[in-house]
GROMACS .gro file of C-alpha atoms in nm:
model
  264
    1MET     CA    1  -2.094   1.023  -0.601
    2MET     CA    2  -2.311   1.310  -0.717
    3THR     CA    3  -2.362   1.155  -1.062
    4LEU     CA    4  -2.485   0.836  -0.892
    5LEU     CA    5  -2.725   1.027  -0.668
    6LEU     CA    6  -2.857   1.245  -0.950
    7ASN     CA    7  -2.881   0.952  -1.196
    8VAL     CA    8  -2.687   1.123  -1.473
    9GLU     CA    9  -2.433   0.975  -1.712
   10ILE     CA   10  -2.075   0.977  -1.590
   11ASN     CA   11  -1.869   1.209  -1.809
   12PHE     CA   12  -1.499   1.112  -1.842
   13TYR     CA   13  -1.393   1.468  -1.919
   14ALA     CA   14  -1.585   1.595  -1.618
   15LEU     CA   15  -1.413   1.340  -1.391
   16LEU     CA   16  -1.074   1.446  -1.523
   17LEU     CA   17  -1.162   1.813  -1.479
   18SER     CA   18  -1.282   1.753  -1.123
   19TYR     CA   19  -0.940   1.601  -1.051
   20VAL     CA   20  -0.736   1.875  -1.218
   21ILE     CA   21  -0.893   2.168  -1.030
   22PRO     CA   22  -0.792   2.064  -0.676
   23LEU     CA   23  -0.453   1.951  -0.809
   24ILE     CA   24  -0.385   2.300  -0.946
   25VAL     CA   25  -0.490   2.466  -0.622
   26TYR     CA   26  -0.298   2.234  -0.391
   27SER     CA   27   0.019   2.219  -0.602
   28PHE     CA   28   0.025   2.598  -0.583
   29ASN     CA   29  -0.050   2.589  -0.211
   30TYR     CA   30   0.224   2.335  -0.134
   31GLN     CA   31   0.493   2.530  -0.319
   32SER     CA   32   0.387   2.855  -0.151
   33GLU     CA   33   0.406   2.717   0.202
   34LEU     CA   34   0.726   2.514   0.203
   35ASP     CA   35   0.879   2.745   0.465
   36LYS     CA   36   0.591   2.669   0.704
   37ASP     CA   37   0.551   2.298   0.632
   38ILE     CA   38   0.915   2.233   0.724
   39PHE     CA   39   0.806   2.228   1.090
   40THR     CA   40   0.541   1.959   1.046
   41ASP     CA   41   0.639   1.748   0.745
   42ARG     CA   42   1.009   1.768   0.664
   43GLU     CA   43   0.995   1.470   0.427
   44LYS     CA   44   0.726   1.632   0.213
   45VAL     CA   45   0.916   1.961   0.200
   46GLU     CA   46   1.241   1.790   0.100
   47TYR     CA   47   1.056   1.598  -0.170
   48LEU     CA   48   0.897   1.916  -0.310
   49GLU     CA   49   1.220   2.116  -0.284
   50LYS     CA   50   1.399   1.865  -0.507
   51ARG     CA   51   1.125   1.908  -0.768
   52LYS     CA   52   1.083   2.282  -0.731
   53ASN     CA   53   1.250   2.351  -1.066
   54ILE     CA   54   0.997   2.142  -1.258
   55SER     CA   55   0.691   2.256  -1.060
   56ILE     CA   56   0.633   2.551  -1.294
   57TYR     CA   57   0.626   2.314  -1.592
   58LEU     CA   58   0.386   2.080  -1.416
   59GLN     CA   59   0.153   2.366  -1.325
   60THR     CA   60   0.168   2.494  -1.685
   61LEU     CA   61   0.076   2.146  -1.804
   62LEU     CA   62  -0.217   2.131  -1.562
   63ILE     CA   63  -0.346   2.472  -1.669
   64THR     CA   64  -0.315   2.371  -2.037
   65LEU     CA   65  -0.509   2.053  -1.962
   66LEU     CA   66  -0.770   2.258  -1.776
   67ILE     CA   67  -0.819   2.491  -2.074
   68ALA     CA   68  -0.843   2.195  -2.314
   69LEU     CA   69  -1.107   2.027  -2.096
   70MET     CA   70  -1.309   2.347  -2.068
   71VAL     CA   71  -1.306   2.382  -2.448
   72ILE     CA   72  -1.423   2.020  -2.485
   73ILE     CA   73  -1.700   2.056  -2.229
   74SER     CA   74  -1.800   2.398  -2.364
   75SER     CA   75  -2.003   2.534  -2.074
   76ILE     CA   76  -1.978   2.906  -1.994
   77GLN     CA   77  -2.141   2.868  -1.654
   78LEU     CA   78  -1.902   2.586  -1.565
   79MET     CA   79  -1.604   2.798  -1.679
   80ILE     CA   80  -1.711   3.078  -1.446
   81PHE     CA   81  -1.765   2.829  -1.164
   82MET     CA   82  -1.417   2.677  -1.215
   83ALA     CA   83  -1.257   3.021  -1.223
   84VAL     CA   84  -1.422   3.112  -0.893
   85ILE     CA   85  -1.306   2.787  -0.730
   86ILE     CA   86  -0.945   2.830  -0.850
   87PHE     CA   87  -0.940   3.196  -0.748
   88GLY     CA   88  -1.087   3.109  -0.409
   89GLY     CA   89  -0.834   2.829  -0.358
   90ILE     CA   90  -0.528   3.033  -0.451
   91THR     CA   91  -0.629   3.348  -0.261
   92TYR     CA   92  -0.687   3.128   0.045
   93THR     CA   93  -0.310   3.087   0.080
   94TYR     CA   94  -0.236   3.460   0.066
   95PHE     CA   95  -0.540   3.618   0.226
   96PHE     CA   96  -0.818   3.406   0.375
   97LYS     CA   97  -0.592   3.176   0.575
   98ALA     CA   98  -0.449   3.477   0.759
   99LEU     CA   99  -0.798   3.568   0.885
  100THR     CA  100  -0.766   3.269   1.117
  101ARG     CA  101  -0.541   3.492   1.330
  102LYS     CA  102  -0.858   3.678   1.422
  103ILE     CA  103  -1.140   3.426   1.363
  104ILE     CA  104  -1.112   3.086   1.532
  105GLY     CA  105  -1.115   2.800   1.282
  106PHE     CA  106  -1.173   3.026   0.982
  107LYS     CA  107  -0.929   2.849   0.750
  108SER     CA  108  -1.104   2.515   0.805
  109ILE     CA  109  -1.449   2.667   0.758
  110TYR     CA  110  -1.341   2.851   0.442
  111ALA     CA  111  -1.169   2.550   0.280
  112THR     CA  112  -1.457   2.321   0.376
  113THR     CA  113  -1.719   2.554   0.229
  114LEU     CA  114  -1.519   2.596  -0.093
  115TRP     CA  115  -1.476   2.223  -0.158
  116ALA     CA  116  -1.825   2.126  -0.041
  117TRP     CA  117  -1.965   2.385  -0.284
  118TYR     CA  118  -1.738   2.248  -0.557
  119GLY     CA  119  -1.828   1.884  -0.490
  120THR     CA  120  -2.200   1.955  -0.482
  121PHE     CA  121  -2.254   2.198  -0.766
  122PHE     CA  122  -1.998   2.082  -1.022
  123ILE     CA  123  -2.234   1.817  -1.163
  124VAL     CA  124  -2.537   2.041  -1.112
  125LEU     CA  125  -2.388   2.305  -1.341
  126LEU     CA  126  -2.243   2.055  -1.587
  127TYR     CA  127  -2.585   1.903  -1.654
  128SER     CA  128  -2.786   2.222  -1.590
  129ILE     CA  129  -2.980   2.049  -1.312
  130GLN     CA  130  -3.232   2.254  -1.117
  131PRO     CA  131  -3.115   2.268  -0.752
  132ASP     CA  132  -3.357   2.097  -0.512
  133LEU     CA  133  -3.364   1.966  -0.154
  134LEU     CA  134  -3.145   1.668  -0.248
  135ILE     CA  135  -2.871   1.910  -0.353
  136PHE     CA  136  -2.915   2.102  -0.027
  137PHE     CA  137  -2.891   1.788   0.187
  138MET     CA  138  -2.582   1.666   0.003
  139PHE     CA  139  -2.414   2.004   0.043
  140ILE     CA  140  -2.472   1.988   0.420
  141PHE     CA  141  -2.351   1.628   0.431
  142LEU     CA  142  -2.037   1.710   0.230
  143PHE     CA  143  -1.969   2.016   0.443
  144LEU     CA  144  -1.985   1.815   0.765
  145ARG     CA  145  -1.768   1.530   0.634
  146LEU     CA  146  -1.509   1.772   0.494
  147PHE     CA  147  -1.515   1.984   0.810
  148ALA     CA  148  -1.435   1.680   1.026
  149ASN     CA  149  -1.150   1.599   0.787
  150ALA     CA  150  -1.017   1.956   0.798
  151ILE     CA  151  -1.010   1.963   1.179
  152PHE     CA  152  -0.824   1.632   1.181
  153PHE     CA  153  -0.557   1.764   0.945
  154ASP     CA  154  -0.523   2.079   1.153
  155ILE     CA  155  -0.406   1.856   1.439
  156LYS     CA  156  -0.107   1.757   1.225
  157ASP     CA  157  -0.036   2.122   1.146
  158ILE     CA  158  -0.052   2.254   1.504
  159GLU     CA  159   0.317   2.346   1.520
  160ALA     CA  160   0.324   2.528   1.185
  161ASP     CA  161  -0.008   2.703   1.254
  162ARG     CA  162   0.108   2.812   1.598
  163ARG     CA  163   0.420   2.967   1.445
  164SER     CA  164   0.191   3.155   1.207
  165SER     CA  165  -0.029   3.267   1.501
  166LEU     CA  166  -0.335   3.095   1.352
  167LEU     CA  167  -0.629   3.024   1.581
  168THR     CA  168  -0.720   2.683   1.449
  169ILE     CA  169  -0.963   2.463   1.640
  170PRO     CA  170  -0.693   2.219   1.764
  171ILE     CA  171  -0.475   2.508   1.886
  172VAL     CA  172  -0.760   2.676   2.073
  173ALA     CA  173  -0.946   2.367   2.196
  174GLY     CA  174  -0.663   2.116   2.218
  175THR     CA  175  -0.623   1.779   2.049
  176ALA     CA  176  -0.858   1.583   2.276
  177ASN     CA  177  -1.144   1.832   2.239
  178SER     CA  178  -1.084   1.850   1.863
  179ILE     CA  179  -1.127   1.472   1.838
  180ARG     CA  180  -1.449   1.501   2.038
  181ALA     CA  181  -1.566   1.771   1.796
  182ILE     CA  182  -1.490   1.540   1.502
  183ASN     CA  183  -1.694   1.263   1.665
  184TRP     CA  184  -1.991   1.496   1.719
  185ILE     CA  185  -1.969   1.619   1.359
  186ASN     CA  186  -1.979   1.253   1.254
  187VAL     CA  187  -2.299   1.206   1.453
  188LEU     CA  188  -2.449   1.520   1.299
  189SER     CA  189  -2.369   1.397   0.946
  190ILE     CA  190  -2.550   1.071   1.027
  191ILE     CA  191  -2.855   1.266   1.146
  192VAL     CA  192  -2.858   1.476   0.827
  193LEU     CA  193  -2.841   1.163   0.611
  194ILE     CA  194  -3.112   0.980   0.807
  195VAL     CA  195  -3.345   1.280   0.797
  196GLY     CA  196  -3.291   1.306   0.421
  197VAL     CA  197  -3.372   0.936   0.371
  198ILE     CA  198  -3.676   0.936   0.604
  199THR     CA  199  -3.826   1.238   0.426
  200ASP     CA  200  -3.764   1.064   0.091
  201ILE     CA  201  -3.540   1.348  -0.025
  202VAL     CA  202  -3.222   1.141  -0.031
  203PRO     CA  203  -3.235   0.797  -0.204
  204LEU     CA  204  -3.261   0.502   0.034
  205TYR     CA  205  -2.936   0.344  -0.088
  206ALA     CA  206  -2.743   0.654   0.023
  207ILE     CA  207  -2.786   0.533   0.381
  208SER     CA  208  -2.470   0.330   0.316
  209LEU     CA  209  -2.268   0.652   0.350
  210ILE     CA  210  -2.324   0.626   0.728
  211LEU     CA  211  -2.038   0.374   0.722
  212PHE     CA  212  -1.796   0.662   0.681
  213SER     CA  213  -1.882   0.806   1.020
  214ALA     CA  214  -1.743   0.488   1.178
  215TYR     CA  215  -1.451   0.506   0.933
  216SER     CA  216  -1.380   0.865   1.037
  217TYR     CA  217  -1.412   0.776   1.405
  218TYR     CA  218  -1.147   0.506   1.360
  219TYR     CA  219  -0.880   0.712   1.186
  220ALA     CA  220  -0.934   1.022   1.401
  221ASN     CA  221  -0.906   0.841   1.732
  222SER     CA  222  -0.626   0.610   1.617
  223GLY     CA  223  -0.417   0.896   1.483
  224ALA     CA  224  -0.464   1.116   1.789
  225THR     CA  225  -0.377   0.848   2.043
  226SER     CA  226  -0.079   0.697   1.865
  227ASP     CA  227   0.281   0.789   1.944
  228LYS     CA  228   0.417   0.608   1.641
  229ARG     CA  229   0.488   0.831   1.343
  230HIS     CA  230   0.415   0.564   1.082
  231LEU     CA  231   0.071   0.495   1.234
  232LEU     CA  232  -0.004   0.867   1.245
  233ASN     CA  233   0.091   0.900   0.879
  234ASN     CA  234  -0.126   0.601   0.790
  235THR     CA  235  -0.428   0.761   0.955
  236TYR     CA  236  -0.386   1.070   0.738
  237VAL     CA  237  -0.377   0.847   0.430
  238LEU     CA  238  -0.701   0.690   0.555
  239ALA     CA  239  -0.852   1.034   0.607
  240ASP     CA  240  -0.809   1.137   0.244
  241ALA     CA  241  -0.887   0.788   0.112
  242GLU     CA  242  -1.241   0.834   0.247
  243PHE     CA  243  -1.337   1.048  -0.053
  244ILE     CA  244  -1.214   0.785  -0.298
  245LEU     CA  245  -1.429   0.524  -0.128
  246TRP     CA  246  -1.754   0.726  -0.132
  247PRO     CA  247  -1.857   0.648  -0.492
  248VAL     CA  248  -1.742   0.286  -0.459
  249VAL     CA  249  -1.962   0.222  -0.155
  250LEU     CA  250  -2.251   0.419  -0.303
  251ALA     CA  251  -2.236   0.233  -0.636
  252LEU     CA  252  -2.233  -0.106  -0.461
  253SER     CA  253  -2.517  -0.002  -0.232
  254LYS     CA  254  -2.722   0.129  -0.524
  255ALA     CA  255  -2.674  -0.197  -0.716
  256ILE     CA  256  -2.770  -0.408  -0.413
  257PHE     CA  257  -3.081  -0.202  -0.339
  258TYR     CA  258  -3.195  -0.213  -0.701
  259THR     CA  259  -3.137  -0.588  -0.720
  260ALA     CA  260  -3.333  -0.641  -0.398
  261GLY     CA  261  -3.615  -0.420  -0.528
  262LEU     CA  262  -3.580  -0.180  -0.235
  263THR     CA  263  -3.561   0.125  -0.459
  264SER     CA  264  -3.676   0.213  -0.811
   0.00000   0.00000   0.00000
């Protein structure tokens, strides 16, 4: 999505690297929290427990792939950036997450900030692009979209988080109020995008990303009001699928706008 907005060439190695980093962080996170996840997702825990013996080999493979990609890309500033992201992701499990026992919603805010920063500045550093207002607007947009997603997933984790004495937004505010918060965050992300387009900071074709506010509204409200486990699980698949759809919708929108002569 960022390569499309910044009009830079898509780098295959960069795409692979951008996939490997979160995979390393979350594979570590999942294995470290099996004892807590048993209360909210027994199937996932049983699946991971069966593969616990090979997890170390998979993580070694991922780290080896990460090092190889960093050598290929050969960017010192990107290496430092990646190291900070991985360190921040892994220490989240052991330190920052626990701060949510004192600060309401901290784990969601921390994770959202980390990944919004990663999603925004990865391409900026890779191509040594000078940060401007477009970068700022996209960081805010990413933060809001990811924050809504984080709150939604915290609803699923209420039982485990309550056992850990974490003051997440759903635990403190309740499910209904959390869904309302997600809906308001959706509205705010629309406002940010519209302001960016009106001021000619964000490309006109990016207005298509507004579609994901309606998308988010659907899965959040469907998942929260459903008593059927399979529907609830499907809404969480939809929640994460949003990020896969961003570049698809943006690429189609960009092509349509260029063809229609609405943007240069």
